[in-house]
Short mmCIF file of C-alpha atoms in Angstrom, two decimals:
data_model
loop_
_atom_site.label_atom_id
_atom_site.label_comp_id
_atom_site.label_asym_id
_atom_site.label_seq_id
_atom_site.Cartn_x
_atom_site.Cartn_y
_atom_site.Cartn_z
CA MET A 1 -2.49 -4.12 5.13
CA ALA A 2 -3.85 -3.26 8.58
CA VAL A 3 -2.00 -1.14 11.15
CA ALA A 4 -2.60 -1.13 14.92
CA THR A 5 -0.73 0.43 17.84
CA ASP A 6 -1.13 -2.48 20.27
CA ASP A 7 -1.45 -6.26 20.05
CA ASP A 8 -4.82 -6.09 21.80
CA GLU A 9 -6.22 -3.28 19.68
CA GLU A 10 -8.38 -3.82 16.64
CA PRO A 11 -6.81 -2.35 13.48
CA ARG A 12 -8.24 1.04 12.55
CA LEU A 13 -5.89 2.08 9.75
CA VAL A 14 -5.70 0.04 6.55
CA LEU A 15 -3.44 0.55 3.54
CA ASP A 16 -5.18 -0.25 0.26
CA ALA A 17 -8.23 -2.39 -0.40
CA GLY A 18 -7.44 -5.30 -2.68
CA THR A 19 -9.09 -8.70 -2.33
CA GLY A 20 -6.94 -9.36 0.75
CA LEU A 21 -9.24 -6.97 2.61
CA GLN A 22 -11.47 -9.99 3.25
CA ARG A 23 -8.83 -11.27 5.66
CA LEU A 24 -9.40 -8.24 7.89
CA SER A 25 -13.05 -9.22 8.35
CA ARG A 26 -11.91 -12.60 9.69
CA LEU A 27 -9.31 -10.93 11.90
CA LEU A 28 -12.00 -8.75 13.45
CA GLY A 29 -13.90 -11.89 14.44
CA GLY A 30 -17.39 -10.69 13.65
CA GLN A 31 -16.89 -7.09 14.81
CA ALA A 32 -17.58 -4.07 12.63
CA PHE A 33 -14.68 -2.13 11.20
CA ARG A 34 -14.40 1.44 12.44
CA GLY A 35 -11.49 3.24 10.88
CA THR A 36 -9.83 4.56 7.75
CA ILE A 37 -8.64 2.98 4.52
CA LEU A 38 -5.83 4.84 2.74
CA LEU A 39 -5.66 4.12 -0.97
CA GLY A 40 -2.26 4.56 -2.60
CA HIS A 41 -3.92 4.77 -6.01
CA LEU A 42 -6.99 3.51 -7.83
CA HIS A 43 -5.91 0.52 -9.89
CA TRP A 44 -8.21 -2.49 -9.56
CA ASP A 45 -5.85 -4.59 -7.47
CA HIS A 46 -6.00 -1.86 -4.80
CA THR A 47 -9.77 -1.30 -4.74
CA HIS A 48 -11.61 -4.51 -5.65
CA GLY A 49 -11.86 -5.66 -2.04
CA LEU A 50 -14.13 -2.80 -1.00
CA PRO A 51 -17.52 -4.31 -1.95
CA PHE A 52 -16.53 -7.66 -0.39
CA PHE A 53 -15.37 -6.20 2.93
CA SER A 54 -18.00 -7.72 5.21
CA ALA A 55 -16.69 -5.97 8.35
CA GLY A 56 -17.31 -2.66 6.59
CA ASP A 57 -20.50 -3.55 4.71
CA ARG A 58 -22.78 -3.78 7.77
CA PRO A 59 -25.08 -1.35 9.57
CA ASP A 60 -22.76 -0.65 12.53
CA SER A 61 -19.57 0.04 10.58
CA HIS A 62 -17.90 3.42 10.15
CA VAL A 63 -15.42 3.55 7.27
CA THR A 64 -13.52 6.50 5.84
CA VAL A 65 -11.81 5.96 2.49
CA LEU A 66 -9.10 8.47 1.56
CA VAL A 67 -8.06 8.77 -2.09
CA PRO A 68 -5.17 10.78 -3.61
CA ALA A 69 -6.84 14.05 -4.62
CA GLN A 70 -7.56 14.41 -8.34
CA GLU A 71 -9.81 16.55 -10.53
CA ALA A 72 -12.79 14.25 -9.95
CA GLY A 73 -13.72 13.63 -6.32
CA ALA A 74 -13.04 10.41 -4.45
CA LEU A 75 -16.58 9.03 -4.76
CA VAL A 76 -16.81 9.77 -8.48
CA LEU A 77 -13.48 8.05 -9.11
CA LEU A 78 -14.46 4.93 -7.18
CA GLU A 79 -17.84 4.79 -8.91
CA ARG A 80 -16.11 4.43 -12.27
CA ALA A 81 -15.14 0.86 -11.33
CA MET A 82 -17.84 0.04 -8.79
CA SER A 83 -21.27 0.80 -10.25
CA PRO A 84 -23.64 -0.72 -12.83
CA PRO A 85 -23.07 -2.19 -15.35
CA HIS A 86 -19.68 -3.26 -13.94
CA PHE A 87 -21.00 -3.99 -10.44
CA PRO A 88 -24.56 -4.11 -9.07
CA ILE A 89 -24.12 -1.30 -6.51
CA GLY A 90 -22.00 1.79 -6.07
CA PRO A 91 -19.77 2.72 -3.11
CA SER A 92 -22.44 4.90 -1.52
CA GLU A 93 -24.79 1.90 -1.33
CA LEU A 94 -22.56 -0.06 1.04
CA ARG A 95 -24.19 -0.53 4.42
CA GLY A 96 -22.98 1.38 7.45
CA SER A 97 -21.47 4.83 7.55
CA TRP A 98 -19.03 5.35 4.67
CA GLU A 99 -17.19 8.56 3.83
CA PHE A 100 -15.12 9.07 0.68
CA ASP A 101 -12.68 11.97 0.79
CA ASP A 102 -9.76 13.39 -1.14
CA LEU A 103 -6.30 13.35 0.43
CA ASN A 104 -3.69 15.93 -0.51
CA ASP A 105 0.03 15.42 -0.28
CA GLY A 106 1.63 16.39 3.00
CA SER A 107 1.38 15.39 6.64
CA HIS A 108 -1.92 14.32 8.20
CA ASP A 109 -3.26 12.94 11.48
CA VAL A 110 -5.21 9.77 10.68
CA GLU A 111 -6.61 7.43 13.33
CA GLY A 112 -3.95 8.45 15.86
CA PHE A 113 -1.08 8.01 13.39
CA ARG A 114 1.03 10.65 11.68
CA VAL A 115 0.73 9.97 7.94
CA LEU A 116 3.03 11.56 5.40
CA ALA A 117 1.63 11.23 1.86
CA LEU A 118 3.87 12.09 -1.09
CA ASP A 119 3.53 11.63 -4.84
CA ILE A 120 5.64 8.86 -6.28
CA PRO A 121 5.89 7.89 -9.96
CA HIS A 122 3.66 5.04 -11.16
CA LYS A 123 1.96 4.46 -14.48
CA GLY A 124 -1.73 5.28 -14.85
CA GLY A 125 -2.90 7.82 -12.29
CA ARG A 126 -1.83 9.77 -9.24
CA THR A 127 -0.06 7.55 -6.71
CA PHE A 128 0.99 8.19 -3.12
CA GLY A 129 3.64 6.55 -1.04
CA TYR A 130 3.02 6.67 2.69
CA ARG A 131 5.13 7.04 5.81
CA ILE A 132 3.23 6.09 8.98
CA THR A 133 4.45 6.95 12.47
CA ASP A 134 2.75 6.08 15.74
CA SER A 135 2.75 8.09 18.97
CA HIS A 136 5.81 6.17 20.24
CA GLY A 137 7.86 6.97 17.14
CA ALA A 138 7.66 3.54 15.49
CA SER A 139 7.60 4.07 11.72
CA MET A 140 7.01 2.28 8.46
CA ALA A 141 7.02 3.31 4.81
CA TYR A 142 4.71 1.85 2.16
CA LEU A 143 5.63 2.31 -1.51
CA SER A 144 3.54 -0.40 -3.04
CA ASP A 145 3.66 0.66 -6.72
CA HIS A 146 6.73 2.67 -7.60
CA SER A 147 8.37 3.41 -10.95
CA PRO A 148 11.51 5.44 -10.19
CA ILE A 149 12.97 4.58 -13.59
CA SER A 150 10.53 7.13 -15.07
CA ILE A 151 12.51 9.87 -13.31
CA GLY A 152 15.93 8.62 -14.38
CA PRO A 153 18.23 5.60 -14.34
CA GLY A 154 19.74 6.31 -10.95
CA PRO A 155 23.09 4.92 -9.81
CA CYS A 156 22.42 1.28 -10.82
CA GLY A 157 20.04 1.65 -13.76
CA TYR A 158 16.87 0.71 -11.84
CA GLY A 159 15.67 4.22 -11.03
CA GLU A 160 16.48 7.35 -9.07
CA TYR A 161 16.57 7.48 -5.29
CA HIS A 162 14.49 10.62 -5.69
CA ALA A 163 13.57 13.17 -3.04
CA ALA A 164 10.04 11.92 -2.29
CA ALA A 165 11.23 8.33 -1.90
CA ARG A 166 14.01 9.41 0.43
CA GLU A 167 11.71 11.52 2.58
CA LEU A 168 9.21 8.69 2.93
CA VAL A 169 11.78 6.03 3.65
CA ASP A 170 14.63 7.68 5.56
CA GLY A 171 15.32 5.81 8.80
CA VAL A 172 12.00 3.95 9.06
CA ASP A 173 11.81 0.76 11.08
CA VAL A 174 10.21 -1.15 8.20
CA LEU A 175 10.03 -0.42 4.47
CA ILE A 176 7.39 -2.22 2.39
CA HIS A 177 8.39 -1.69 -1.22
CA ASP A 178 7.41 -2.71 -4.74
CA ALA A 179 9.75 -5.48 -5.90
CA GLN A 180 7.81 -6.92 -8.81
CA TYR A 181 10.75 -7.65 -11.10
CA THR A 182 14.20 -9.17 -10.95
CA ALA A 183 17.09 -7.39 -12.61
CA ALA A 184 16.98 -9.90 -15.48
CA GLU A 185 13.28 -9.21 -16.11
CA PHE A 186 13.47 -5.46 -15.87
CA GLY A 187 14.89 -4.67 -19.30
CA ALA A 188 11.72 -5.79 -21.09
CA ARG A 189 9.37 -4.41 -18.42
CA ARG A 190 10.97 -1.16 -17.35
CA HIS A 191 7.97 0.86 -18.55
CA PHE A 192 5.32 -1.27 -16.82
CA GLY A 193 5.33 1.03 -13.76
CA HIS A 194 7.08 -1.11 -11.15
CA SER A 195 10.42 -1.59 -9.39
CA THR A 196 13.06 -4.26 -9.05
CA VAL A 197 14.26 -6.14 -6.01
CA ASP A 198 17.64 -4.46 -6.53
CA TYR A 199 16.11 -0.97 -6.36
CA ALA A 200 14.21 -1.77 -3.17
CA VAL A 201 17.35 -3.12 -1.50
CA GLY A 202 19.39 -0.15 -2.71
CA LEU A 203 16.88 2.40 -1.46
CA ALA A 204 16.58 0.64 1.90
CA THR A 205 20.37 0.59 2.27
CA GLU A 206 20.80 4.19 1.14
CA CYS A 207 18.16 5.40 3.61
CA HIS A 208 19.25 3.23 6.57
CA VAL A 209 15.96 1.47 7.19
CA GLY A 210 15.58 -1.21 9.86
CA SER A 211 14.27 -3.94 7.57
CA LEU A 212 12.80 -4.39 4.10
CA LEU A 213 9.74 -6.35 3.01
CA LEU A 214 9.59 -7.09 -0.71
CA PHE A 215 6.03 -6.47 -1.90
CA HIS A 216 3.76 -6.38 -4.95
CA HIS A 217 5.05 -9.73 -6.20
CA ASP A 218 4.65 -10.53 -9.88
CA PRO A 219 1.43 -12.62 -10.01
CA PRO A 220 3.00 -15.70 -11.70
CA ARG A 221 5.78 -15.83 -9.06
CA THR A 222 5.77 -19.04 -7.01
CA ASP A 223 6.55 -19.28 -3.31
CA ASP A 224 9.78 -21.11 -4.13
CA GLU A 225 10.80 -18.34 -6.50
CA LEU A 226 10.09 -15.72 -3.82
CA ASP A 227 12.19 -17.68 -1.34
CA GLY A 228 14.98 -17.73 -3.91
CA MET A 229 14.76 -13.96 -4.40
CA VAL A 230 15.06 -13.42 -0.65
CA ALA A 231 17.99 -15.85 -0.43
CA GLU A 232 19.84 -13.81 -3.05
CA CYS A 233 19.54 -10.80 -0.73
CA ALA A 234 21.24 -12.57 2.16
CA GLY A 235 24.34 -10.40 1.89
CA ALA A 236 22.47 -7.09 1.85
CA ALA A 237 23.23 -4.41 4.43
CA VAL A 238 19.59 -4.48 5.56
CA PRO A 239 17.50 -7.54 6.58
CA VAL A 240 15.23 -8.56 3.67
CA ALA A 241 12.09 -10.73 3.67
CA ALA A 242 9.15 -11.26 1.34
CA ALA A 243 5.78 -9.88 2.39
CA ARG A 244 3.33 -12.72 3.04
CA GLU A 245 -0.41 -12.77 3.63
CA GLY A 246 -1.38 -13.06 7.28
CA THR A 247 2.02 -12.10 8.66
CA VAL A 248 2.18 -9.84 11.73
CA HIS A 249 5.19 -7.54 12.08
CA VAL A 250 5.81 -5.85 15.43
CA ILE A 251 7.98 -2.75 15.25
CA GLY A 252 9.21 -0.17 17.69
CA GLY A 253 9.42 -2.40 20.75
CA GLY A 254 5.82 -3.56 20.51
CA SER A 255 4.22 -0.18 19.85
#
């Protein structure tokens, strides 16, 4: 997901790097990417777009990739998935200027945005949720992979509205949140590391967000099924929609 401060400005902050990253190259219309990619964590569906990012893999690009800090450095971690024999080149062999750095939890200035990074529970490695605020105060929260049930059942049995989630989400204009499972599916999949639609709606309501985008859809889910999930949220206290590829959301009065 790409973030920009103005309709006429090329995106310079990107959240995660799955295969959808190829869409950003088309959006840039032949221009090089110059900016930062924030990785929430290092599972394949959040990193496999990097070697196919043509706007970054070119001599005039400048790309910084920030990874939740762990014992091994950012480059070493990325090389575990992107290097021979799994892939013909490693991250450091991408063309252009690439930097791979660790990101600690806390507040950071990144590409003109204020970025709050906090640990959230998810199975299989350190995971950050992000709160992004621009210079005009427009804000969004991104909790793409979130397993609050691992902390406790919470008020409705889908997970705790824990402190990190609340701090990231409280009062944001837009919340983009993991909603991989329905309530009916969750019983058999509660330990898979993801959230329910019900949890996302509950957290958004509890924290008074402007609107909620359901995200990280279960791969077999059809468009009709997603439309049905959104329709079931019609009575929620917060507007709910499903995140879709290629959609542009303007928040904060156009900022």
